[in-house]
JSON list of C-alpha atoms in Angstrom, two decimals:
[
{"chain": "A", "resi": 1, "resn": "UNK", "atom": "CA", "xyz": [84.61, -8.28, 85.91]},
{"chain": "A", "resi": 2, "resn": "UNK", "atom": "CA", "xyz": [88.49, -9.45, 85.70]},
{"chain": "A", "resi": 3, "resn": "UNK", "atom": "CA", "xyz": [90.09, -8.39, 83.16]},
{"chain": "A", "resi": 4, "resn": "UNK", "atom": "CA", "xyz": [92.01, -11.77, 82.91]},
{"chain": "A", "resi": 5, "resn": "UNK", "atom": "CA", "xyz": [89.11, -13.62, 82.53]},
{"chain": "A", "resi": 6, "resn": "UNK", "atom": "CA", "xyz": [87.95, -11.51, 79.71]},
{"chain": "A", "resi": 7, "resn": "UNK", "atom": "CA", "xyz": [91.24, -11.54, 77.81]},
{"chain": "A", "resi": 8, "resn": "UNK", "atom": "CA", "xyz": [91.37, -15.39, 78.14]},
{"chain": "A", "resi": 9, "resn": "UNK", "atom": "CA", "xyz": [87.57, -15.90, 76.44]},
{"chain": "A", "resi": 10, "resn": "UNK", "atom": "CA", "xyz": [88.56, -13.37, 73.38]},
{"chain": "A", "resi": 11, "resn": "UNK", "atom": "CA", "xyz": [91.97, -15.63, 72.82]},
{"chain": "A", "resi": 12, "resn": "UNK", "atom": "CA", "xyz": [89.79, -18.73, 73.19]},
{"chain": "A", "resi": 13, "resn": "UNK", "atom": "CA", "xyz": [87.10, -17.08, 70.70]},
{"chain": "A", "resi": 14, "resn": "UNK", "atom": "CA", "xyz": [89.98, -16.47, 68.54]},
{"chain": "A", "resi": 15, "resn": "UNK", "atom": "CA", "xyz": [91.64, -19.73, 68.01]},
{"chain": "A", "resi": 16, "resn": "UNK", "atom": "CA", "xyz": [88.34, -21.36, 67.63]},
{"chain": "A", "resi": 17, "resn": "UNK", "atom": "CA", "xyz": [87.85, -19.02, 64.53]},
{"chain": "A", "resi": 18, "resn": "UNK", "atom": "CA", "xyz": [91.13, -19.58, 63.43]},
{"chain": "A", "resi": 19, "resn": "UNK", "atom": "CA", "xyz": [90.60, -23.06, 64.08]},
{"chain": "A", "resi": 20, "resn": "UNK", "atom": "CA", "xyz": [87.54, -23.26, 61.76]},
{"chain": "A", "resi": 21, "resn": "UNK", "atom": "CA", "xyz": [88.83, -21.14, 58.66]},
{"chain": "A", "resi": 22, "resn": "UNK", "atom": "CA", "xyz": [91.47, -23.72, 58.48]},
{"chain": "A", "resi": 23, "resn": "UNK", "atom": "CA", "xyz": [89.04, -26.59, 58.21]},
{"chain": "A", "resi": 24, "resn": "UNK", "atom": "CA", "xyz": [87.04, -24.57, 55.70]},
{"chain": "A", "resi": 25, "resn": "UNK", "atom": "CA", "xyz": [90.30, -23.54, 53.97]},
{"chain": "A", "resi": 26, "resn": "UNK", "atom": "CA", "xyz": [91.41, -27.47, 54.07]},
{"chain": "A", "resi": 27, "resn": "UNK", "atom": "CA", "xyz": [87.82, -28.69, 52.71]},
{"chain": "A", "resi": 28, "resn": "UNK", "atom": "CA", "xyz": [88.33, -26.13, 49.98]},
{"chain": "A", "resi": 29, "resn": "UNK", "atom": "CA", "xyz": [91.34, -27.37, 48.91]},
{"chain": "A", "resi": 30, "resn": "UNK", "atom": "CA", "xyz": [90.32, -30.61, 49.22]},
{"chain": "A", "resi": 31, "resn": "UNK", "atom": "CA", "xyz": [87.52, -30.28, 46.73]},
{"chain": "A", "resi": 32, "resn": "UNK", "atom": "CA", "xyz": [89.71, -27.85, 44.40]},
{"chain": "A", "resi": 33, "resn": "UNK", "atom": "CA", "xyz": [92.28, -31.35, 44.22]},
{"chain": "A", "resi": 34, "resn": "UNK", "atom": "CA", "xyz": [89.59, -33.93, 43.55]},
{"chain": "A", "resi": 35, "resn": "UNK", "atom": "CA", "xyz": [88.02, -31.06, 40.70]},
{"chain": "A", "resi": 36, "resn": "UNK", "atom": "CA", "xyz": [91.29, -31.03, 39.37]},
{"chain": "A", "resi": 37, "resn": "UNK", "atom": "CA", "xyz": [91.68, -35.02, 39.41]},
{"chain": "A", "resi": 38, "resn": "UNK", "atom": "CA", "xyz": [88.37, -34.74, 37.32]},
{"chain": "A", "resi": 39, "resn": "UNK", "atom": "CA", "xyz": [89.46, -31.90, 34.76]},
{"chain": "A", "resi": 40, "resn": "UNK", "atom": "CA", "xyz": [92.38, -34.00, 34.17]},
{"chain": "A", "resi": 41, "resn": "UNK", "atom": "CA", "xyz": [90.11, -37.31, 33.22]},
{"chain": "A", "resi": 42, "resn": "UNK", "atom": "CA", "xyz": [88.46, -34.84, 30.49]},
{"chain": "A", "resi": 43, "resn": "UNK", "atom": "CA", "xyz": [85.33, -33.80, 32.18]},
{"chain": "A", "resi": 44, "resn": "UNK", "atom": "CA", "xyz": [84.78, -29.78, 31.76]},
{"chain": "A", "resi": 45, "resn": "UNK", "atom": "CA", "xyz": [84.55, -27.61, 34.94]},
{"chain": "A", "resi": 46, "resn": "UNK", "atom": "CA", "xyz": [81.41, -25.70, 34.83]},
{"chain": "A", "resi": 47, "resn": "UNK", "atom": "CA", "xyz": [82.50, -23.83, 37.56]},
{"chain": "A", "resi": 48, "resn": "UNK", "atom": "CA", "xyz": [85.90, -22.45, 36.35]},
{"chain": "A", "resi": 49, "resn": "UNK", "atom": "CA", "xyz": [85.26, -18.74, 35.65]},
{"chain": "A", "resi": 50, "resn": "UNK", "atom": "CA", "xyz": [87.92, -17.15, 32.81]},
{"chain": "A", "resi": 51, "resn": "UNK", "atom": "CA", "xyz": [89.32, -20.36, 31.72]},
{"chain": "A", "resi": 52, "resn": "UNK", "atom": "CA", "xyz": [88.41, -21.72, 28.49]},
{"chain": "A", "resi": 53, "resn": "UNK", "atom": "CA", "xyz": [86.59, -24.92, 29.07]},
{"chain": "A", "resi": 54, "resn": "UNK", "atom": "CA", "xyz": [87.63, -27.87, 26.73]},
{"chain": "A", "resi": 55, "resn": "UNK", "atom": "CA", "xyz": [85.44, -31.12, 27.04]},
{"chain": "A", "resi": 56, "resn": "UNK", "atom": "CA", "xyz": [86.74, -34.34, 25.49]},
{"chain": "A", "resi": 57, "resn": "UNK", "atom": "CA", "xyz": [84.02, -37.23, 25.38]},
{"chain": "A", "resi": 58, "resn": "UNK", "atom": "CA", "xyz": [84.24, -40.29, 27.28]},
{"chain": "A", "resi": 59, "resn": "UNK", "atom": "CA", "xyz": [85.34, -43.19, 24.58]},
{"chain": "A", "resi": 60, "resn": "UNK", "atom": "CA", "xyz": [81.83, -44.86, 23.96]},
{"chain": "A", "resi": 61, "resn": "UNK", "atom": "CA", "xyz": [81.67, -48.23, 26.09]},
{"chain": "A", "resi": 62, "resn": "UNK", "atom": "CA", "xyz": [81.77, -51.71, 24.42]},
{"chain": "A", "resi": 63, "resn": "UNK", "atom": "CA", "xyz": [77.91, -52.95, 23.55]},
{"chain": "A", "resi": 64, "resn": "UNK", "atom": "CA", "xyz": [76.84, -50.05, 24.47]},
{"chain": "A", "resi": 65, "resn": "UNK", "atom": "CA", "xyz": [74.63, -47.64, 21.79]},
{"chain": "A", "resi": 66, "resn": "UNK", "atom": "CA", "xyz": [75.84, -44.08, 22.16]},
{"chain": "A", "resi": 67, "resn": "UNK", "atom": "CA", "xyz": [74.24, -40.82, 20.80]},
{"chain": "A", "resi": 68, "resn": "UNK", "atom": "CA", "xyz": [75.46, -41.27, 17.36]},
{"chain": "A", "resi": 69, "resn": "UNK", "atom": "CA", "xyz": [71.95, -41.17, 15.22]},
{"chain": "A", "resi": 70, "resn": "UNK", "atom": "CA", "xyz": [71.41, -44.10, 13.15]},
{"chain": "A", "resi": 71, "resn": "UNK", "atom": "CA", "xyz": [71.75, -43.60, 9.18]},
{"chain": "A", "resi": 72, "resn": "UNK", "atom": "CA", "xyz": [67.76, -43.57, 7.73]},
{"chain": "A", "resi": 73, "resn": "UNK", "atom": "CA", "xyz": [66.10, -46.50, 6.37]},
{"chain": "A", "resi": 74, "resn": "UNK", "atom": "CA", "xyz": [65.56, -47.15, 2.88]},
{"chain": "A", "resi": 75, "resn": "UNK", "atom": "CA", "xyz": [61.89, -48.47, 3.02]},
{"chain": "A", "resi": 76, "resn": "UNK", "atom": "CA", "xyz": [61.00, -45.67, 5.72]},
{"chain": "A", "resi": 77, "resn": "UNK", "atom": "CA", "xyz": [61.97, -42.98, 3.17]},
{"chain": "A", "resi": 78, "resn": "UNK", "atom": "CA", "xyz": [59.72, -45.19, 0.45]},
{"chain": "A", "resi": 79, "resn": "UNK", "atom": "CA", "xyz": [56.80, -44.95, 2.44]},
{"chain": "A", "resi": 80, "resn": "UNK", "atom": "CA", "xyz": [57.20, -41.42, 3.81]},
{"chain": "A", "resi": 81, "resn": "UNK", "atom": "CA", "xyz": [57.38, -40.62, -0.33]},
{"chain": "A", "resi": 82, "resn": "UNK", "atom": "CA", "xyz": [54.17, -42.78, -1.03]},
{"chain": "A", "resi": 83, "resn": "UNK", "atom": "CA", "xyz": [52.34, -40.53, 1.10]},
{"chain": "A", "resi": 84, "resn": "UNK", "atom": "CA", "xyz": [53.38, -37.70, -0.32]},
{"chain": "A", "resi": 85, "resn": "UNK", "atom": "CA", "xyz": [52.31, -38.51, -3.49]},
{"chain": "A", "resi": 86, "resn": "UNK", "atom": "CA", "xyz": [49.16, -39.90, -2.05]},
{"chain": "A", "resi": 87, "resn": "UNK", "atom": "CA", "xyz": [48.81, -36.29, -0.45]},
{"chain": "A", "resi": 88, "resn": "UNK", "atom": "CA", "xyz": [49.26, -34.54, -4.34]},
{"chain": "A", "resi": 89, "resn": "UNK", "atom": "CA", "xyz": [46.62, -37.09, -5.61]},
{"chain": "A", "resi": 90, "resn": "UNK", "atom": "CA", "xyz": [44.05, -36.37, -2.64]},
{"chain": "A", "resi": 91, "resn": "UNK", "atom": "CA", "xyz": [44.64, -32.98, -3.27]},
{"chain": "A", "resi": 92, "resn": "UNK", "atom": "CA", "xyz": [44.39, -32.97, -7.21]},
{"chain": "A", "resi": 93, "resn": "UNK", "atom": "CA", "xyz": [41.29, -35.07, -6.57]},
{"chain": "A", "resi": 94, "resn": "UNK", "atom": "CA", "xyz": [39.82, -32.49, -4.04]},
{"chain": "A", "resi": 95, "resn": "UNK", "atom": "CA", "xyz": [40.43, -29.99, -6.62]},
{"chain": "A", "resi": 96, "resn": "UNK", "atom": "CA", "xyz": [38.40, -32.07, -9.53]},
{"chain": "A", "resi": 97, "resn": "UNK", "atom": "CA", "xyz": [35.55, -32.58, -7.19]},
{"chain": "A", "resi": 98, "resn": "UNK", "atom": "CA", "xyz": [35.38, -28.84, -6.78]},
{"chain": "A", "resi": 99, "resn": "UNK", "atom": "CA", "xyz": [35.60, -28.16, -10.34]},
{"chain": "A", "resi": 100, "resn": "UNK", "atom": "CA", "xyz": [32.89, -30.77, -10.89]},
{"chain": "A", "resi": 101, "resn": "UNK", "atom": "CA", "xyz": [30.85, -28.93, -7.90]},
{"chain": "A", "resi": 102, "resn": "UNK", "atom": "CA", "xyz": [31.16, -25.75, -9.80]},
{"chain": "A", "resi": 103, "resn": "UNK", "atom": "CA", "xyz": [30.52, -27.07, -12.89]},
{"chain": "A", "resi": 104, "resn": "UNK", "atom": "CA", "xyz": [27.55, -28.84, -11.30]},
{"chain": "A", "resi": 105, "resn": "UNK", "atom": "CA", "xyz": [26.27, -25.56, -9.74]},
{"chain": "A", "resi": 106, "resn": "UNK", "atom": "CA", "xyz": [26.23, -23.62, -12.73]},
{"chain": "A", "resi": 107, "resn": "UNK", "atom": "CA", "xyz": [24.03, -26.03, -14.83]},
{"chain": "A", "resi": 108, "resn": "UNK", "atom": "CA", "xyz": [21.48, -26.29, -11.70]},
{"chain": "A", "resi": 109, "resn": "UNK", "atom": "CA", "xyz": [20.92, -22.80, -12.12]},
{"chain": "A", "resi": 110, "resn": "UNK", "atom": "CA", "xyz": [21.15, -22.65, -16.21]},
{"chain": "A", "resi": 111, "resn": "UNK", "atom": "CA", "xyz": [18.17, -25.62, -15.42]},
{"chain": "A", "resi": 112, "resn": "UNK", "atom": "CA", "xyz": [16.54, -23.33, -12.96]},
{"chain": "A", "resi": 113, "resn": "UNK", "atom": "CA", "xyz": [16.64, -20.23, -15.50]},
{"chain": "A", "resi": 114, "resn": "UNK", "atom": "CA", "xyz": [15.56, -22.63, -18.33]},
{"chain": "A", "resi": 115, "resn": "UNK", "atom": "CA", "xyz": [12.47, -23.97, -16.11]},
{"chain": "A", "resi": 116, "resn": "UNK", "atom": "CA", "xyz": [11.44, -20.50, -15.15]},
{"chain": "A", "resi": 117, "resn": "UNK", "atom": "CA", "xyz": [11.54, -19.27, -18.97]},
{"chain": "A", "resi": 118, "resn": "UNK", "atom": "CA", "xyz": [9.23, -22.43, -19.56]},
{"chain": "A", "resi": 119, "resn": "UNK", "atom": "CA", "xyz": [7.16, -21.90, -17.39]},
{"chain": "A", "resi": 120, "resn": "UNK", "atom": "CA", "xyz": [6.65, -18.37, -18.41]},
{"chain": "A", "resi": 121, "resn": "UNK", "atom": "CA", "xyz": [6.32, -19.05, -22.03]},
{"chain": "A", "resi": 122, "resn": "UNK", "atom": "CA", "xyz": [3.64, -21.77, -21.01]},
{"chain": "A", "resi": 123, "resn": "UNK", "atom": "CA", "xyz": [1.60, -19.10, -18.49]},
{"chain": "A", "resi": 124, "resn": "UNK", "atom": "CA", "xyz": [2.20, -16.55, -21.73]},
{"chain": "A", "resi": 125, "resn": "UNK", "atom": "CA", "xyz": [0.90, -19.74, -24.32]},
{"chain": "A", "resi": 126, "resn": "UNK", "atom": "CA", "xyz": [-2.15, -20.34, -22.00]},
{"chain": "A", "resi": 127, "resn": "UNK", "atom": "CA", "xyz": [-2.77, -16.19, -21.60]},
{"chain": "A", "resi": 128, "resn": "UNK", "atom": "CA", "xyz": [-2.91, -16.38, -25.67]},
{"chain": "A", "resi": 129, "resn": "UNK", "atom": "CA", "xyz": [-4.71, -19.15, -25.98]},
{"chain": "A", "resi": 130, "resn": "UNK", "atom": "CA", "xyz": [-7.70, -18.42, -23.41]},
{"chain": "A", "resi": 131, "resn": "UNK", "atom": "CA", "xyz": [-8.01, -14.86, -24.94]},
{"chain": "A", "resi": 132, "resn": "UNK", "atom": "CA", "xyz": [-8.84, -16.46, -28.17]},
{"chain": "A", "resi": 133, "resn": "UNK", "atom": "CA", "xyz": [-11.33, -19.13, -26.88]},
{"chain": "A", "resi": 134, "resn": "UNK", "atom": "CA", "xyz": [-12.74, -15.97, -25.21]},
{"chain": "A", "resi": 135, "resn": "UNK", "atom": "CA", "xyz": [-12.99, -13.74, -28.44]},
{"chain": "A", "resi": 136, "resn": "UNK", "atom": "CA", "xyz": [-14.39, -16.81, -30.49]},
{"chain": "A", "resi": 137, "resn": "UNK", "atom": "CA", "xyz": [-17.02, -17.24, -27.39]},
{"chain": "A", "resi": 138, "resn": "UNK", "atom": "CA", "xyz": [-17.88, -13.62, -27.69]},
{"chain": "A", "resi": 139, "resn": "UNK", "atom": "CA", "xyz": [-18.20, -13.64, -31.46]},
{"chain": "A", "resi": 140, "resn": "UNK", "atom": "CA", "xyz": [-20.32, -17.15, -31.57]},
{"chain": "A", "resi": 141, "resn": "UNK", "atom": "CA", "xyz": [-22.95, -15.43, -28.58]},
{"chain": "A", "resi": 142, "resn": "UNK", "atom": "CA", "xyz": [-23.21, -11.96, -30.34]},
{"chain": "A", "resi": 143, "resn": "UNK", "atom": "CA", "xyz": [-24.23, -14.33, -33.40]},
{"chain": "A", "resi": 144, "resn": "UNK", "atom": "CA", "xyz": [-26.51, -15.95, -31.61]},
{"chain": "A", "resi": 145, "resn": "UNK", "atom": "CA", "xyz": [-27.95, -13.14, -30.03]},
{"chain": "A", "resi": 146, "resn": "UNK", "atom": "CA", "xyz": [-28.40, -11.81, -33.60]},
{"chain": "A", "resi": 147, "resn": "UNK", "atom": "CA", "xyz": [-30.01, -14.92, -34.88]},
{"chain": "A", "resi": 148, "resn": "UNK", "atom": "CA", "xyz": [-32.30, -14.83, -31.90]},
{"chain": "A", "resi": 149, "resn": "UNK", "atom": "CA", "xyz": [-33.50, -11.86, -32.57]},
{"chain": "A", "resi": 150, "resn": "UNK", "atom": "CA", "xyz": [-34.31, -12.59, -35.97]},
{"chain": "A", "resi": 151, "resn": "UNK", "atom": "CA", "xyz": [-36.43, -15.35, -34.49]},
{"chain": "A", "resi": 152, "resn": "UNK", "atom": "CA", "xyz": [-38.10, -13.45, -32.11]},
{"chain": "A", "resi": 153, "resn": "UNK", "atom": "CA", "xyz": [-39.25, -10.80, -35.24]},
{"chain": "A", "resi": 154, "resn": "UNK", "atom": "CA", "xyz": [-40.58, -12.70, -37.16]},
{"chain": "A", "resi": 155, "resn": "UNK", "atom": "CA", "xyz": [-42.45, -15.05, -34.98]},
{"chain": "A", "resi": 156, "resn": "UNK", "atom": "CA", "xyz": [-44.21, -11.58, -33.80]},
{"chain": "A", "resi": 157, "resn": "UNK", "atom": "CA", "xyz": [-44.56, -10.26, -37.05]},
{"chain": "A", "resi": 158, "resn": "UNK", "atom": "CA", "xyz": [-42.49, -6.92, -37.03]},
{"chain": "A", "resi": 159, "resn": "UNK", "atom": "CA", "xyz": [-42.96, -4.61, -39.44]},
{"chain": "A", "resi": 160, "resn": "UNK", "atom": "CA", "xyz": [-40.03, -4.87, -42.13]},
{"chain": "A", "resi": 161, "resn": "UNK", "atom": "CA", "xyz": [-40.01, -1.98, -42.39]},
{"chain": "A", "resi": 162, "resn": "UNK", "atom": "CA", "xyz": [-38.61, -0.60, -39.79]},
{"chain": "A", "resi": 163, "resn": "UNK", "atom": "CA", "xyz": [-35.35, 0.43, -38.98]},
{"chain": "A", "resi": 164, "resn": "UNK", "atom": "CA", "xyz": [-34.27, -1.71, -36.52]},
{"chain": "A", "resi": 165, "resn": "UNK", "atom": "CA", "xyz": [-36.03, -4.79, -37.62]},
{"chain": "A", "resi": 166, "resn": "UNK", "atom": "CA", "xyz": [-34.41, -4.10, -41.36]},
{"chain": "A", "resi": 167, "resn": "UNK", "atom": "CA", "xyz": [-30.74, -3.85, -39.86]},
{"chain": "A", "resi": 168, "resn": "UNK", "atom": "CA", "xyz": [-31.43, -7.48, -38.08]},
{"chain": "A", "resi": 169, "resn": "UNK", "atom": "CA", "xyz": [-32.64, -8.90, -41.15]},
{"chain": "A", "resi": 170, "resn": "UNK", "atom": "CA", "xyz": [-29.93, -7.40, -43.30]},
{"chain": "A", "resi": 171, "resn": "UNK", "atom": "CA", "xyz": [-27.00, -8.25, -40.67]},
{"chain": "A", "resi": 172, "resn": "UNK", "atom": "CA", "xyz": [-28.23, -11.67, -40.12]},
{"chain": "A", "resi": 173, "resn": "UNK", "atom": "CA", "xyz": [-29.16, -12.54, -43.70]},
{"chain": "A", "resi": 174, "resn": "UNK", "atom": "CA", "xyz": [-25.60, -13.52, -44.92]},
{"chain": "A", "resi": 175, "resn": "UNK", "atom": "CA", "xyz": [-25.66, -16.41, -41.68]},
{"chain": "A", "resi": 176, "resn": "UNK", "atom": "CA", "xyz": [-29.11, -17.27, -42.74]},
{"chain": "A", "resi": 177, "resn": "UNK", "atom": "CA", "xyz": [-28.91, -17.97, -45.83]},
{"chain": "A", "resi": 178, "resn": "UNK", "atom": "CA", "xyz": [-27.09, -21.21, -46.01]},
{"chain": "A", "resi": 179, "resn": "UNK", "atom": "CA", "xyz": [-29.88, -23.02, -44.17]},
{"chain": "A", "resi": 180, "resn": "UNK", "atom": "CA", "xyz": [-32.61, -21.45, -45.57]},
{"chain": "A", "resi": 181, "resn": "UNK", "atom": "CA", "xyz": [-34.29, -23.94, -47.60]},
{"chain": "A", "resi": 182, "resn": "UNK", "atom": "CA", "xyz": [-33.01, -26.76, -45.19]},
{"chain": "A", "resi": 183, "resn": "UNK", "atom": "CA", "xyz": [-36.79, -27.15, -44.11]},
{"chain": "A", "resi": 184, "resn": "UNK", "atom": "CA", "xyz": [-40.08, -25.32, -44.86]},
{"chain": "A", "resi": 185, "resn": "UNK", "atom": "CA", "xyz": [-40.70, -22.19, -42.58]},
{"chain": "A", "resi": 186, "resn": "UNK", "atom": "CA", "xyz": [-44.03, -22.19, -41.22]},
{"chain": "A", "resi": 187, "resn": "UNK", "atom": "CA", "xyz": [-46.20, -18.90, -41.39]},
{"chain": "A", "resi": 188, "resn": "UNK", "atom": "CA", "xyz": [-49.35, -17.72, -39.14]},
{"chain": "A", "resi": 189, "resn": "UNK", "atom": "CA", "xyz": [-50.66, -14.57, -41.32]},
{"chain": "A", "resi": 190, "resn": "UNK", "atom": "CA", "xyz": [-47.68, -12.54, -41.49]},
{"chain": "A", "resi": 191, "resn": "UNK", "atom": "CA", "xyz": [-46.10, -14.20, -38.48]},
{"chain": "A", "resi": 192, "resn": "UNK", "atom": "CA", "xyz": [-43.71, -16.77, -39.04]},
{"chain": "A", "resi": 193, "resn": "UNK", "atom": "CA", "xyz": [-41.57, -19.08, -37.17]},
{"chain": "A", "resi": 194, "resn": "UNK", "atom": "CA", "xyz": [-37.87, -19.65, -38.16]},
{"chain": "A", "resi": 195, "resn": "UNK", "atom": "CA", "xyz": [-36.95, -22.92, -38.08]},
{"chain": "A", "resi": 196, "resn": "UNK", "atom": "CA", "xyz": [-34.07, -23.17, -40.43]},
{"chain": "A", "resi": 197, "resn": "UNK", "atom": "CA", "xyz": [-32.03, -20.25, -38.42]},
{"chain": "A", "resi": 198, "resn": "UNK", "atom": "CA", "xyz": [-32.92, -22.20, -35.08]},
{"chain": "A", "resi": 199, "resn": "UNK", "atom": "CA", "xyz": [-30.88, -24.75, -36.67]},
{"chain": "A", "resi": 200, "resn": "UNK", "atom": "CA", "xyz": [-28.36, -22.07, -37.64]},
{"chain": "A", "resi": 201, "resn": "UNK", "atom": "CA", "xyz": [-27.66, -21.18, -33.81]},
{"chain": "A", "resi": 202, "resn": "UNK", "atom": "CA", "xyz": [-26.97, -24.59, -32.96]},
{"chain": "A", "resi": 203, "resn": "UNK", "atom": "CA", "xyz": [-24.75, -25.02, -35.92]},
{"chain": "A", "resi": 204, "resn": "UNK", "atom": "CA", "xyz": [-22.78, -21.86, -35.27]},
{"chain": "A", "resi": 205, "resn": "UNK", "atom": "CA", "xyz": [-22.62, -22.85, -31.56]},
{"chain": "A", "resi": 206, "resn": "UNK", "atom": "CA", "xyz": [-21.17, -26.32, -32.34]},
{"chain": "A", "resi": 207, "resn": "UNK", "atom": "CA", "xyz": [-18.75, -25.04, -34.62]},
{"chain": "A", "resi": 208, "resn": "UNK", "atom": "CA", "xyz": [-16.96, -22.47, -32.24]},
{"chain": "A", "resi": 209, "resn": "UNK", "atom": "CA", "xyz": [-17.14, -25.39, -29.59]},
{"chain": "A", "resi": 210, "resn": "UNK", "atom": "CA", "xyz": [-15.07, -27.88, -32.11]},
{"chain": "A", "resi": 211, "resn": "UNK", "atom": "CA", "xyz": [-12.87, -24.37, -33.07]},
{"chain": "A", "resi": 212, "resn": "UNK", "atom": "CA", "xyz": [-11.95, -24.08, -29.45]},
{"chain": "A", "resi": 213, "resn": "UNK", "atom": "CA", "xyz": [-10.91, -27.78, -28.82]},
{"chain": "A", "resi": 214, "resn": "UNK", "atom": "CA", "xyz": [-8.99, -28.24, -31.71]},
{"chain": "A", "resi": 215, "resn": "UNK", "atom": "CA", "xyz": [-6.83, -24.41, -30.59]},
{"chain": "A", "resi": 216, "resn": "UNK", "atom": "CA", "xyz": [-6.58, -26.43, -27.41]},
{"chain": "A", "resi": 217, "resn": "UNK", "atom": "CA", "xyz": [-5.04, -29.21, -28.48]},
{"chain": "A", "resi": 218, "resn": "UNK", "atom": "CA", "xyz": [-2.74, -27.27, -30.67]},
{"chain": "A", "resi": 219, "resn": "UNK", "atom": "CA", "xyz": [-1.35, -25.40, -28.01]},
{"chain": "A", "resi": 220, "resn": "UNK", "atom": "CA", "xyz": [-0.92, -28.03, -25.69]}
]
């Protein structure tokens, strides 16, 4: 290629270059003079690195409202105290109700313990009282049994004396005795029937019956 040529292009290259860092370097310095304009108004340059940065605020417009906070209100302050104290009185009221809970708790189950001891001492009661309905039941029918026997001995004549037929008389004598001239005691021979301790049986029998009733309604 010709040289000429060549060494024409690289000048041309070169004062296009040169051409362009002078419009860079003149926008630069163009926007250095209008930052200064501004850091002369009182704005602060955010961009300046080293420099101490002092900022003095733009006098606040007419009319307008600014940042300045407003001082508080009176009645806002009021009410903002009202529910505080309406906050302590829910909460010393919360506290009272669980007091009262407890307290309510505690005698539910000082109830519940008193119910269970009643009910015990009742079942106990009833235990007592149907073991002595029983034992005046078993007394009143070994009486009778007794009696009965009697009966039965002397309506078929049985030898008195005899062991067995002497212990009945003797051991039922004493229960005998207050009916025995109630009515007349018919013989055949040396048989005889008993009337008077027939009675005697019934007597006895009615007598635990009204015995039992009246421990019934004691107990009850």
């Amino acid at each position: 290629m010709n040289p000429e040529y060549n060494r024409s292009r690289e000048e041309n290259s070169g004062d296009r270059e040169n051409h362009q860092n002078e419009e860079q370097w003149r926008l630069e310095e163009q926007r250095r003079n209008r930052r200064l304009e501004e850091l002369s108004q009182g704005e602060p340059d955010p961009y300046a690195p080293g420099e101490a940065q002092q900022w003095h605020p733009e006098p606040e417009r007419p009319g307008g409202s600014g940042d300045r906070l407003s001082p508080p209100d009176p009645r806002l302050n009021r009410r903002i105290q009202e529910l505080r104290e309406a906050e302590a009185r829910l909460i010393r009221r919360m506290e009272e109700l669980r007091q009262e809970e407890a307290h309510l708790t505690r005698r539910l189950e000082s109830l519940r313990l008193e119910e269970e001891e009643r009910r015990f001492a009742e079942v106990h009661r009833t235990a007592i009282v149907a073991k002595v309905q029983q034992a005046i039941y078993y007394l009143t029918g070994a009486l009778g049994v007794l009696l009965l026997l009697r009966v039965l001995l002397r309506l078929f004549a049985a030898n008195p004396e005899n062991q067995f037929a002497g212990f009945i008389y003797e051991l039922s004598k004493p229960f005998v005795v207050p009916f025995e001239t109630l009515f007349g005691t018919p013989t055949f021979g040396q048989a005889a029937f008993e009337f008077n301790t027939v009675i005697a049986m019934g007597v006895y029998a009615l007598l635990s019956w009204l015995v039992v009733r009246l421990i019934r309604l004691i107990w009850s």
